[in-house]
Each structure stands twice: as structure tokens, then as C-alpha cells.
PDB file of C-alpha atoms in Angstrom:
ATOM      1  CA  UNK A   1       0.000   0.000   0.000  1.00 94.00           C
ATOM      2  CA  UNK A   2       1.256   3.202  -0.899  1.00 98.00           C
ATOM      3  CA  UNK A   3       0.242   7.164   1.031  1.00 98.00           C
ATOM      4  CA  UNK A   4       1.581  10.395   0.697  1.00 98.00           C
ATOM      5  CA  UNK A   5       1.449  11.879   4.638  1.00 98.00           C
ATOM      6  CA  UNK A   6       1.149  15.658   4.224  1.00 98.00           C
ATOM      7  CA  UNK A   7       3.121  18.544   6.269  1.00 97.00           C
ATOM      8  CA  UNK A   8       1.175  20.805   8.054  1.00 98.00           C
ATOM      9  CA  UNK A   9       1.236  24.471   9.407  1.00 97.00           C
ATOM     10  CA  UNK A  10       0.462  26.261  12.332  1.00 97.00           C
ATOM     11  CA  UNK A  11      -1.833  29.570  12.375  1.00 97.00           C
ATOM     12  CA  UNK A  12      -1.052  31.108  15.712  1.00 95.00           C
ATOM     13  CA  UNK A  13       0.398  28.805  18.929  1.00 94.00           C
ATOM     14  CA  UNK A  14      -0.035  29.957  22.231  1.00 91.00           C
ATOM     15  CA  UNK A  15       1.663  28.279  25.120  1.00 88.00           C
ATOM     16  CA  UNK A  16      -0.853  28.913  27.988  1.00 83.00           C
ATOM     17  CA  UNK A  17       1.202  27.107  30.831  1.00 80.00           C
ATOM     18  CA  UNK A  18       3.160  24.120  31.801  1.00 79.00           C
ATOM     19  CA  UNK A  19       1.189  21.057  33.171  1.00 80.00           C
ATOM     20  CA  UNK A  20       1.714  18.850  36.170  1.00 79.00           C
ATOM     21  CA  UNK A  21       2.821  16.053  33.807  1.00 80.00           C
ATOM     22  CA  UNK A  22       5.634  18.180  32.277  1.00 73.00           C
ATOM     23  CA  UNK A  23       3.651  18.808  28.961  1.00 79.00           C
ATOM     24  CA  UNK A  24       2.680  22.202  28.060  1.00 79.00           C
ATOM     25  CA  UNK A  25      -0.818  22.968  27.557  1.00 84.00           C
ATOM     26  CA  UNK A  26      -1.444  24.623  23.921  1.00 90.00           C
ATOM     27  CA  UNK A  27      -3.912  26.342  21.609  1.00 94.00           C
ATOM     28  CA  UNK A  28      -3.322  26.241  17.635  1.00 96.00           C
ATOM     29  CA  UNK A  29      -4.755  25.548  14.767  1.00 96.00           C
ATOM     30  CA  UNK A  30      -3.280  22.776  12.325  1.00 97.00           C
ATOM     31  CA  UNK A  31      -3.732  23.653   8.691  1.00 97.00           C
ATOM     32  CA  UNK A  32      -2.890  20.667   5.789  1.00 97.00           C
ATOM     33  CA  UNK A  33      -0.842  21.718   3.709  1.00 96.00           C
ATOM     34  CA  UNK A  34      -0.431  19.578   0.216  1.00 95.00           C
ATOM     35  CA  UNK A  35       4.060  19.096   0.472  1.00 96.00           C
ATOM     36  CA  UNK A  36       4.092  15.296   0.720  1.00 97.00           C
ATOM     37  CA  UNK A  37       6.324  11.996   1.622  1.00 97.00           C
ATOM     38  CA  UNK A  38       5.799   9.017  -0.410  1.00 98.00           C
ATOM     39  CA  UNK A  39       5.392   6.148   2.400  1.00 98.00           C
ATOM     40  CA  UNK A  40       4.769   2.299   0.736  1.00 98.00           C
ATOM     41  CA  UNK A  41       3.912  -0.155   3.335  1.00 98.00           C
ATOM     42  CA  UNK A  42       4.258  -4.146   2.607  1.00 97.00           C
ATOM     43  CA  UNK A  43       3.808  -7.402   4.468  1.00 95.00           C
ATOM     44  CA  UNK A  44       7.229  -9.008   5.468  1.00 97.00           C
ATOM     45  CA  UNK A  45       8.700 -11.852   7.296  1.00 95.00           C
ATOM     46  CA  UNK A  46      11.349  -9.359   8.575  1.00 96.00           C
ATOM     47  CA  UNK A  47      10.398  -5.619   9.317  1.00 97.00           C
ATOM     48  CA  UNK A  48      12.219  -3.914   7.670  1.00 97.00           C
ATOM     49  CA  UNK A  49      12.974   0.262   6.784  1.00 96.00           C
ATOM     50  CA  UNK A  50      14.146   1.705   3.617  1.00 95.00           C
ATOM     51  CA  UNK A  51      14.718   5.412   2.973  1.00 94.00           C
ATOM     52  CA  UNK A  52      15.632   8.039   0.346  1.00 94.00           C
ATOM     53  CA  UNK A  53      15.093  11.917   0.009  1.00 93.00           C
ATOM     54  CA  UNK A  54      15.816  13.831   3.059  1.00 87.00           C
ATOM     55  CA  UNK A  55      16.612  11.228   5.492  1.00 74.00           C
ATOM     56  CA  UNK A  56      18.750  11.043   9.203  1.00 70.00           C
ATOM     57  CA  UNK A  57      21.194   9.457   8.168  1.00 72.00           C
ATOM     58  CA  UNK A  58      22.293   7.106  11.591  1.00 74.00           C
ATOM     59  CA  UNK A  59      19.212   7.067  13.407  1.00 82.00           C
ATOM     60  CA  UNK A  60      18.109   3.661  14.202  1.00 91.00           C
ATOM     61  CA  UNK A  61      14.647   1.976  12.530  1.00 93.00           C
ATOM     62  CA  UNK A  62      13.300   1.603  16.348  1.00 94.00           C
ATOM     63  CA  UNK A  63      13.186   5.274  16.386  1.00 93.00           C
ATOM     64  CA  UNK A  64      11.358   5.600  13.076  1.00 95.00           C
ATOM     65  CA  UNK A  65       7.617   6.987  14.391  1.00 96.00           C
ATOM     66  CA  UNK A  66       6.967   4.264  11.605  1.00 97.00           C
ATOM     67  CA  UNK A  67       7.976   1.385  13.287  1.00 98.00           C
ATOM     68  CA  UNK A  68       7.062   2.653  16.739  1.00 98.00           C
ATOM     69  CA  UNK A  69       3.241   3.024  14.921  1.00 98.00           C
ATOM     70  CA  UNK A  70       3.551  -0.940  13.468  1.00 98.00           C
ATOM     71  CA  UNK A  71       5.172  -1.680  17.090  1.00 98.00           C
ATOM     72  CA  UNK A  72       2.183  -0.059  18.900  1.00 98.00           C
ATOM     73  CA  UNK A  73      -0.192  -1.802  16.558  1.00 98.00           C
ATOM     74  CA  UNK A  74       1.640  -5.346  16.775  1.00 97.00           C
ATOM     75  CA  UNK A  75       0.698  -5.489  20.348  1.00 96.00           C
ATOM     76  CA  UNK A  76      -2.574  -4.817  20.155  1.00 95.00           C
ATOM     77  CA  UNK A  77      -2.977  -7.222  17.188  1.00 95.00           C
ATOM     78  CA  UNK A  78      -2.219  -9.808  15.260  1.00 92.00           C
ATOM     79  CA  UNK A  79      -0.184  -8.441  11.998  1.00 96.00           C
ATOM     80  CA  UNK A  80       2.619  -9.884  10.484  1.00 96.00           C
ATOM     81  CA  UNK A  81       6.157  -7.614  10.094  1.00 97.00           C
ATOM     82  CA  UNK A  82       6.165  -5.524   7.202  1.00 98.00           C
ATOM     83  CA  UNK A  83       8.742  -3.795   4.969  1.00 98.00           C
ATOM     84  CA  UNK A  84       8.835  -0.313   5.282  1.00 97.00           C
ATOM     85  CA  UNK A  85      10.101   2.289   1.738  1.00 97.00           C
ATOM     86  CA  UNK A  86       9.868   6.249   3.331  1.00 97.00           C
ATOM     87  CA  UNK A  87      10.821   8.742   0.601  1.00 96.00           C
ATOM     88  CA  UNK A  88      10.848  11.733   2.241  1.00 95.00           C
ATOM     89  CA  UNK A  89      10.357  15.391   0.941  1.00 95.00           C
ATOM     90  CA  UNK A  90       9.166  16.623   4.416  1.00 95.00           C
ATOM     91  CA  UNK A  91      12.269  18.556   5.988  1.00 92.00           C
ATOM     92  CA  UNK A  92      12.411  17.092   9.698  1.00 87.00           C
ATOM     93  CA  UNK A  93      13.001  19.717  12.636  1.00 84.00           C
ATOM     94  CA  UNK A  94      11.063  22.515  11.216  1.00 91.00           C
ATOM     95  CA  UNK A  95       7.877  22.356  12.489  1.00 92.00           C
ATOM     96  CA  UNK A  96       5.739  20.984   9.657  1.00 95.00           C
ATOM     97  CA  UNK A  97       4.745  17.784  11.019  1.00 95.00           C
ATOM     98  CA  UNK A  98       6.295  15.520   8.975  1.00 94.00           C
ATOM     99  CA  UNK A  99       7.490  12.566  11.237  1.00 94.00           C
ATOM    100  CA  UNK A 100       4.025  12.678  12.642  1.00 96.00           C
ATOM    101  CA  UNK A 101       2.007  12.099   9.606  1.00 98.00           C
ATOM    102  CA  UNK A 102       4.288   9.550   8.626  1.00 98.00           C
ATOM    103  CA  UNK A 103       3.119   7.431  11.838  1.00 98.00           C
ATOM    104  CA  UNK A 104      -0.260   8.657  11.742  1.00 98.00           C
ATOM    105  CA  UNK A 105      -0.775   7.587   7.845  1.00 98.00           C
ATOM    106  CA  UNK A 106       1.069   3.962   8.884  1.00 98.00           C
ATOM    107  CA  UNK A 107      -1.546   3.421  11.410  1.00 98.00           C
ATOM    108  CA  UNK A 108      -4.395   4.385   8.621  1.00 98.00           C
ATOM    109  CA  UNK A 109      -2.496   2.072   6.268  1.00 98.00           C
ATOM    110  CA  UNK A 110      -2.339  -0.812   8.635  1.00 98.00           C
ATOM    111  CA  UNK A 111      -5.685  -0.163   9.517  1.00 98.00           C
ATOM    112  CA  UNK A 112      -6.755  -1.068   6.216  1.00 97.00           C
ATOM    113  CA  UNK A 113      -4.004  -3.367   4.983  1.00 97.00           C
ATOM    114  CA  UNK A 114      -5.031  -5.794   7.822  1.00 97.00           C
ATOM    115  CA  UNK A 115      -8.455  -5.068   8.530  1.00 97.00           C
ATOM    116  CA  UNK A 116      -8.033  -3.877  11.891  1.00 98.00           C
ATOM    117  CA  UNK A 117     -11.132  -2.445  11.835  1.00 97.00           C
ATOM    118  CA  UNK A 118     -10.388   0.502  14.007  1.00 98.00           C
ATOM    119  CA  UNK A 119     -12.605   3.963  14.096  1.00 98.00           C
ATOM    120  CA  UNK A 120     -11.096   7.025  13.955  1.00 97.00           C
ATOM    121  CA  UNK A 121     -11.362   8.070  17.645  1.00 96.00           C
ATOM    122  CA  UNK A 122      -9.468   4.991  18.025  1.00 97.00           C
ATOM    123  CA  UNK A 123      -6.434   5.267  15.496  1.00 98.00           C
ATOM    124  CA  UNK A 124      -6.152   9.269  16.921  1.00 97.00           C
ATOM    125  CA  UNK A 125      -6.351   7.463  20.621  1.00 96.00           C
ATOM    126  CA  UNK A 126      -3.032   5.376  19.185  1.00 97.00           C
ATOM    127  CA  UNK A 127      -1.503   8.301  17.193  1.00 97.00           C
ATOM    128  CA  UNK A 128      -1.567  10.398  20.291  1.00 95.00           C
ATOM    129  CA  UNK A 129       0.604   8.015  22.446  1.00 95.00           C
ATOM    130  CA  UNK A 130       3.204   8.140  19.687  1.00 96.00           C
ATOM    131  CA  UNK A 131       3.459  11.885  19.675  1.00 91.00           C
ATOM    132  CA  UNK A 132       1.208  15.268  20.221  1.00 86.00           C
ATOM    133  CA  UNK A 133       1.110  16.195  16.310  1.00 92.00           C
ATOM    134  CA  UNK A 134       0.297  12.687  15.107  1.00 96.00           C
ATOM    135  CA  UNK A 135      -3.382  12.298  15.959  1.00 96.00           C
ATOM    136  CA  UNK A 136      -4.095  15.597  13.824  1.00 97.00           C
ATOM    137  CA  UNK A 137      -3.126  13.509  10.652  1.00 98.00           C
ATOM    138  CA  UNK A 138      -5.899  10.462  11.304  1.00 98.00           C
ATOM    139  CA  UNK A 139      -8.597  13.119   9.844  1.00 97.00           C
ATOM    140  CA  UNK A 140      -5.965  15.585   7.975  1.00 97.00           C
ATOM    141  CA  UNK A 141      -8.618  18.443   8.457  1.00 97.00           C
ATOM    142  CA  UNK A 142      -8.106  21.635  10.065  1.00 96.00           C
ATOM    143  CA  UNK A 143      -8.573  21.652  13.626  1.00 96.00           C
ATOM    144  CA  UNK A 144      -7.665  23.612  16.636  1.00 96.00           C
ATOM    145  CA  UNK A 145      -5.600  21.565  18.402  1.00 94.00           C
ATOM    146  CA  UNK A 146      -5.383  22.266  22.465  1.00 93.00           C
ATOM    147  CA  UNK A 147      -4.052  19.789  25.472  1.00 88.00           C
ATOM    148  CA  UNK A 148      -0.669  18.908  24.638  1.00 84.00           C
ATOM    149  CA  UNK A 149      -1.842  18.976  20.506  1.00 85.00           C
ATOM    150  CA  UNK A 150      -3.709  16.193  20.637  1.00 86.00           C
ATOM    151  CA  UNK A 151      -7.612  17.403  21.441  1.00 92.00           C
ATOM    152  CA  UNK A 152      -8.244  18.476  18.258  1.00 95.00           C
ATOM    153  CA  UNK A 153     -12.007  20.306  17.081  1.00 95.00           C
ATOM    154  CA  UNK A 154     -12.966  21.060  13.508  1.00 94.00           C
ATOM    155  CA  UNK A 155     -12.721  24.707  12.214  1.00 94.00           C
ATOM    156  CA  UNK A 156     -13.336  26.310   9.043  1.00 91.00           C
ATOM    157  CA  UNK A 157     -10.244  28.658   8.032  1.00 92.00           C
ATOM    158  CA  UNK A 158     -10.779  30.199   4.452  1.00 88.00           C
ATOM    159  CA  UNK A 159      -7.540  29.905   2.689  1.00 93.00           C
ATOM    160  CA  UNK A 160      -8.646  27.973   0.323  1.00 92.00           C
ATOM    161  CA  UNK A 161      -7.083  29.329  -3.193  1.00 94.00           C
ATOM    162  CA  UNK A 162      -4.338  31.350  -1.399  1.00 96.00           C
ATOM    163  CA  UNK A 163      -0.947  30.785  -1.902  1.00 97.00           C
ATOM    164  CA  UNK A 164       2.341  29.722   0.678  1.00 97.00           C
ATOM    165  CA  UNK A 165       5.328  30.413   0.439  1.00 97.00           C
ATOM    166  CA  UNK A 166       7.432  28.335   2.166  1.00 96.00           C
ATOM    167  CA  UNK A 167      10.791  28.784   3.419  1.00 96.00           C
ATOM    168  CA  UNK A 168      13.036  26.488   5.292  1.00 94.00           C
ATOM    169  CA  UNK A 169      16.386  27.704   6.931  1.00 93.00           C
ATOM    170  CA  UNK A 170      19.471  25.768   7.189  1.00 88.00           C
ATOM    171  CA  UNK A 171      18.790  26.331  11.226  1.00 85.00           C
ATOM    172  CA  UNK A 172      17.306  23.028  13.010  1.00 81.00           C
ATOM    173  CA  UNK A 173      15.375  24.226  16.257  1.00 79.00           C
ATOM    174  CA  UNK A 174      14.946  21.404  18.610  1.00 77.00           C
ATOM    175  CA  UNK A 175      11.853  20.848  20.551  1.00 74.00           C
ATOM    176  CA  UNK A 176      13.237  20.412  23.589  1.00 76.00           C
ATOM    177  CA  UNK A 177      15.327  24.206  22.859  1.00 79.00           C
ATOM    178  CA  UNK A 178      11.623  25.592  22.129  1.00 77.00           C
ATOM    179  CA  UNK A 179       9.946  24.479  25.122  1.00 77.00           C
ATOM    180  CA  UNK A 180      13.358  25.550  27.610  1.00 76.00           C
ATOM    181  CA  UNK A 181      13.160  28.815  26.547  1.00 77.00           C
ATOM    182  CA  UNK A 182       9.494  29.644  26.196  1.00 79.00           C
ATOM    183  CA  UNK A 183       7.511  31.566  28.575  1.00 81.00           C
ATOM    184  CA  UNK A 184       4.293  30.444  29.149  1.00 76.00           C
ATOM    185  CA  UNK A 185       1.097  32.755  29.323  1.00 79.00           C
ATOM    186  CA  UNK A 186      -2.137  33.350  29.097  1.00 80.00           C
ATOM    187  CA  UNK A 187      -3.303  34.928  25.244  1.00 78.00           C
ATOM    188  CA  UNK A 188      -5.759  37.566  25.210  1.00 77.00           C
ATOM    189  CA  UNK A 189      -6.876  36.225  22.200  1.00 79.00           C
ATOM    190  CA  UNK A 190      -7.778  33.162  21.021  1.00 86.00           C
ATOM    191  CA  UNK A 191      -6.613  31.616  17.813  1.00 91.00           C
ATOM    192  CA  UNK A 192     -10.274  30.106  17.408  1.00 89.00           C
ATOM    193  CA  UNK A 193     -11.525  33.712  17.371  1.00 90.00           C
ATOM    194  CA  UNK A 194      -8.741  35.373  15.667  1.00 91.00           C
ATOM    195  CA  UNK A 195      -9.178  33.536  12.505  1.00 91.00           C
ATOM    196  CA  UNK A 196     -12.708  34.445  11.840  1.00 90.00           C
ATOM    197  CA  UNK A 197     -11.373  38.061  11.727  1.00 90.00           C
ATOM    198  CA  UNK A 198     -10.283  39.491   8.505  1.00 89.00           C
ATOM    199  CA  UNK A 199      -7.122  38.012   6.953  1.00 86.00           C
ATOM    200  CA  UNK A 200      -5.866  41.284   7.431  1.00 82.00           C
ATOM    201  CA  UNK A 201      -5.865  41.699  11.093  1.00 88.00           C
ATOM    202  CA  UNK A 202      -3.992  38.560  11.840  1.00 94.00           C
ATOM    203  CA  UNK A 203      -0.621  40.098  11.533  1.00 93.00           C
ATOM    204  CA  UNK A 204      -1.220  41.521  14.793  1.00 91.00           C
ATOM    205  CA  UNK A 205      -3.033  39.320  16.494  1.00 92.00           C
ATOM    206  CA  UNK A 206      -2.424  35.513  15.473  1.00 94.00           C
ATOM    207  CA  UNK A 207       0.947  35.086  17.017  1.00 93.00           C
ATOM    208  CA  UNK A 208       3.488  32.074  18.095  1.00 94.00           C
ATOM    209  CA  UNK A 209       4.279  32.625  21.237  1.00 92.00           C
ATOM    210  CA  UNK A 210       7.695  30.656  19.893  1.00 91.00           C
ATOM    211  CA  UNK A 211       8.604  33.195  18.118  1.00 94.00           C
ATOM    212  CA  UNK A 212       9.088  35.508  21.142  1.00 90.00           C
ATOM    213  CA  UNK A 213      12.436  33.276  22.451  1.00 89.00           C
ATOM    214  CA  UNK A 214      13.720  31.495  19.758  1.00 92.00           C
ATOM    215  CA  UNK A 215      13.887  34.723  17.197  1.00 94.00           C
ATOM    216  CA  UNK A 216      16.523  36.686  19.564  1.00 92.00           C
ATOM    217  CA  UNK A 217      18.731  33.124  19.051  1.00 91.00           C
ATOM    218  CA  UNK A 218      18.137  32.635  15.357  1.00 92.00           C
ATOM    219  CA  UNK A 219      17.862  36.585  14.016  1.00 94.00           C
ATOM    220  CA  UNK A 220      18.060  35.035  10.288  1.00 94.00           C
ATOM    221  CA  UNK A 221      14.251  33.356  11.380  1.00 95.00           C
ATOM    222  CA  UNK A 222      12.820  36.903  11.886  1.00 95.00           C
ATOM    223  CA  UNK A 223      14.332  38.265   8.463  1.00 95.00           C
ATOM    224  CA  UNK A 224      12.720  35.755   6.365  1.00 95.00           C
ATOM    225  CA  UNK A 225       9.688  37.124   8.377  1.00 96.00           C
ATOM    226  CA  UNK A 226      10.007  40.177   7.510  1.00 96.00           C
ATOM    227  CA  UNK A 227      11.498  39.564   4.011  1.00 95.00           C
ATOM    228  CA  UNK A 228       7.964  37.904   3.316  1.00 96.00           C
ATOM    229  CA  UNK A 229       5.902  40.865   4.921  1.00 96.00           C
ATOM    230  CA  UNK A 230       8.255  42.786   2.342  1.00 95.00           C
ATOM    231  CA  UNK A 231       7.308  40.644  -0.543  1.00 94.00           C
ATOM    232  CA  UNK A 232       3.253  41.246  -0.002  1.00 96.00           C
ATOM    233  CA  UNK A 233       2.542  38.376   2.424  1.00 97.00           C
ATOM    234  CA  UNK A 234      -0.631  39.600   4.362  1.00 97.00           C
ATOM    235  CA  UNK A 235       0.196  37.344   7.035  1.00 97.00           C
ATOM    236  CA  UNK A 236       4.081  35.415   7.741  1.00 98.00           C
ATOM    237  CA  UNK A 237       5.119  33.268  10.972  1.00 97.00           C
ATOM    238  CA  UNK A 238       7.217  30.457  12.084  1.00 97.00           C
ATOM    239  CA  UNK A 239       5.516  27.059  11.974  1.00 96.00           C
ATOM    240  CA  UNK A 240       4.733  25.390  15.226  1.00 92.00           C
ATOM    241  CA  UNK A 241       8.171  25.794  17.244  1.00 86.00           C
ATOM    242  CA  UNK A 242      10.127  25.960  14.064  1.00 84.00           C
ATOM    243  CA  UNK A 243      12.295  26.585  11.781  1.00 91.00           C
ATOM    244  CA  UNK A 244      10.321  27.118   9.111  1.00 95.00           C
ATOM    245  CA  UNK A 245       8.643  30.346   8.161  1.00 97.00           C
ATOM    246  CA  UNK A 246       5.500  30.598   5.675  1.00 97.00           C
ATOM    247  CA  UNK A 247       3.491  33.590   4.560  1.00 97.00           C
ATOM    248  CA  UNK A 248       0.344  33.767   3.036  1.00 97.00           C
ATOM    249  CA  UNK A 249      -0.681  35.658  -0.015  1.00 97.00           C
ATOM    250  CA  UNK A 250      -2.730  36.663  -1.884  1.00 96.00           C
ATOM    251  CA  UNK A 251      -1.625  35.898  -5.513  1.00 96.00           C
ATOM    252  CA  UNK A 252       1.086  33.655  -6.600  1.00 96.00           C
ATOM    253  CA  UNK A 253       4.282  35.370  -5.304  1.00 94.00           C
ATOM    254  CA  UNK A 254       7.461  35.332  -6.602  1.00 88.00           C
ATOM    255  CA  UNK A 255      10.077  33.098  -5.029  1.00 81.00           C
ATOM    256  CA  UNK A 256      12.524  35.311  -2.920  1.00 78.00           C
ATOM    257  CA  UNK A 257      16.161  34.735  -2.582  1.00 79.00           C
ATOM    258  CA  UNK A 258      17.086  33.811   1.031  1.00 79.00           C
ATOM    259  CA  UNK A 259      21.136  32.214   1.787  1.00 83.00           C
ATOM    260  CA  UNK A 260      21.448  28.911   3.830  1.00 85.00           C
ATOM    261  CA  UNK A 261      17.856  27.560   3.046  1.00 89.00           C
ATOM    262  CA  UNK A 262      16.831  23.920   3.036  1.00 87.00           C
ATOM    263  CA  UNK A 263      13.503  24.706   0.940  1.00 89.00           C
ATOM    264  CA  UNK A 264      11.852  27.508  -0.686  1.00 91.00           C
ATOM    265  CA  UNK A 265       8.436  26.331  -1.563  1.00 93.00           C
ATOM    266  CA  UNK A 266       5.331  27.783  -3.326  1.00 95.00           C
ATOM    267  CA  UNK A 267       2.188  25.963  -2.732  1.00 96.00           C
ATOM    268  CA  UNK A 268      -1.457  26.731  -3.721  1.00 95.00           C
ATOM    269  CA  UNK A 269      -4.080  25.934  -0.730  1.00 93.00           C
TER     270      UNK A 269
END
């Protein structure tokens, strides 16, 4: 069976305060966005995990979100190993999601491969033990997304026919460096309400509260910011706790020049 897990972006992310279980409680909204990995899924005697594209090179297959999605499943049920091809086109470490669809579309694929026969609310209950993005991909809809990420509700966001530009810096922010530096708080606003406003008041008012710590470290993240303000974006931010950086236009913009990128991206919503 072959899928195509999809990235995602944040619109707005605030981080309200940190829980008693060390999790930080959240409020975004997940967008899909249509930047894909190609993900073919087999039955095996051996499990097995084969990748191309934009890999880690080194890390170990029991680390894969993958495997740890067949792993999960395995004890649950009765499915045989499988042999696992990942090409992927997703860059890792910059907020889009990628190594959680990939585990959320493996459990929707194994689902069906082996008749598993489980509903949604119950692949999104498995997703969400593998990590706080992953049970957002079992529908692929928008949602606002609150708990840790994984109590998702259906929202309508009209960006449909807009355009993102996409732009991926040659920085890698690690999760754990988001969440040490970030200062939790209450929002004034929430993202649920701010994006029923017009597109042109979110500038000011849908914000990542991410941005706030991890911009003084990484200056070069708030240029391409302001580079696609510059370039007629009528809304730009960092993507969940980054590095990547989309704005929102309009029309079909032109690609900008930006040094040390991994990806510059233009995709139609």
C-alpha cells in the first residue's frame, strides 16, 4: 500500500502554561498543507525500513515513528512484520509535522491493509501516544488543536485558493530548545476567534508565542519574516516551534532569494 502523509502548518500557537505532567498545555490551529512523503507499506517476514530523500542518516529503525506506529499496533494485534520504503520530501526539525504524519498515515495504512477495523477516535487514541502532532493527521482536516496537541475540534479557516510560500532555513530548532526557553502565558486572544477576523488583522493578532524566544537566538528566522511581509505576504510566521517560516498571499508570489535555506516552496491551498 502506498500514502503520501502531508506537512502541516500552524496559524497562531499559544503556550498557555506548563502542566503537572511536564507537557505544556497549547492552543493552535493545524492547517494541511499539500508538500508530501511518499510512504509504501508491505507485508514481510522481517520488518524492515528503507529510505531516500531527506533522510537522518544514523538514526536507528526503532526510532522511526513508523515502526514505533507498526510496534504499537503489533501489540494490540495480530499483523505480520512488514517492509517499510519512506521517501521523504518533508524537511524534519522545522515544524511541519512531517514525522508525525508519517506514523499517523502507517496506522491508517495498517488499519486497512489488515483489517483492523479501528474507528477514527481509536487510530487518533493510538496516534496520540506516539506523539502530540500525530493524531491531527488520522482526519488531515483543520482543527484547533489544544491539550498537549492532541484534542483536536474542527474549524473552518478560508484559505482555500491562497498561496504559501514556504521557506526552510538551514537552522534546526529542537523541541526540547523551544519548550526551555518559552515563557508560558495566558493569550488575550484566542486563535479560534482570531481567525474568523479578517485576513488582514492577523498580523497583529495571530501570534506564536515561539517566536518571542527562539527569534533573539536565530535573528536570520525573523528576516525571512520580515522579508515575506516585504514581498506582499498579508500574514508570515514560524511554523509550530520551528524553523520554518511561511506567509500567506494573496496571488502567486514570486520566489525570494534567502542564503542557507533547506527549501523555498510555493504551494497553492
Amino acid at each position: 500500500m502506498v500514502v503520501f502523509p502531508n506537512a502541516k502548518i500552524n496559524l497562531g500557537l499559544n503556550v498557555r502554561y506548563k502542566r503537572d505532567d511536564g507537557f505544556h498545555e497549547l492552543e493552535t490551529i493545524m492547517l494541511p498543507v499539500p508538500m508530501v512523503d511518499i510512504l509504501e507499506i508491505l507485508p514481510a517476514d522481517k520488518t524492515e525500513l528503507f529510505e531516500s530523500g531527506i533522510t537522518l542518516k544514523g538514526t536507528p529503525m526503532e526510532q522511526n515513528l513508523i515502526y514505533k506506529a507498526w510496534s504499537l499496533l503489533k501489540t494490540q494485534y495480530d499483523i505480520p512484520a512488514i517492509k517499510i520504503y519512506l521517501h521523504k520530501k518533508i524537511p524534519s526539525g522545522a515544524g511541519l509535522g512531517g514525522g508525525s504524519a508519517d506514523a499517523a498515515f502507517a496506522i491508517r495504512a495498517l488499519n486497512e491493509m489488515f483489517e483492523l477495523n479501528l474507528s477514527p477516535l481509536e487510530m487518533k487514541k493510538n496516534a496520540a501516544t506516539l506523539g502530540s502532532d500525530c493524531a491531527f493527521f488520522i482526519d488531515n482536516e483543520p482543527a484547533l488543536a489544544t491539550g498537549r496537541g492532541e484534542k483536536l475540534e474542527p474549524v473552518q479557516v478560508a484559505l482555500k485558493g491562497k498561496y504559501l510560500l514556504l521557506v526552510v532555513p538551514g537552522v534546526h530548532v529542537s523541541t526540547a530548545e523551544a519548550y526551555g526557553n518559552i515563557k508560558p502565558h495566558e493569550s488575550e486572544r484566542s486563535v479560534r476567534h482570531v481567525v474568523t477576523q479578517p485576513a488582514n488583522t492577523w498580523q497583529n493578532d495571530l501570534i506564536n508565542d515561539f517566536e518571542a524566544s527562539i527569534f533573539p537566538v536565530y535573528p536570520e528566522l525573523k528576516n525571512i519574516k520580515e522579508n515575506l511581509y516585504a514581498h506582499g505576504a498579508f500574514y508570515a510566521a514560524m511554523s509550530g516551534s520551528g524553523s520554518a517560516i511561511y506567509g500567506l498571499f494573496n496571488d502567486e508570489p514570486e520566489p525570494f532569494f534567502y542564503p542557507n535555506t533547506r527549501l523555498i516552496k510555493i504551494i497553492k491551498l
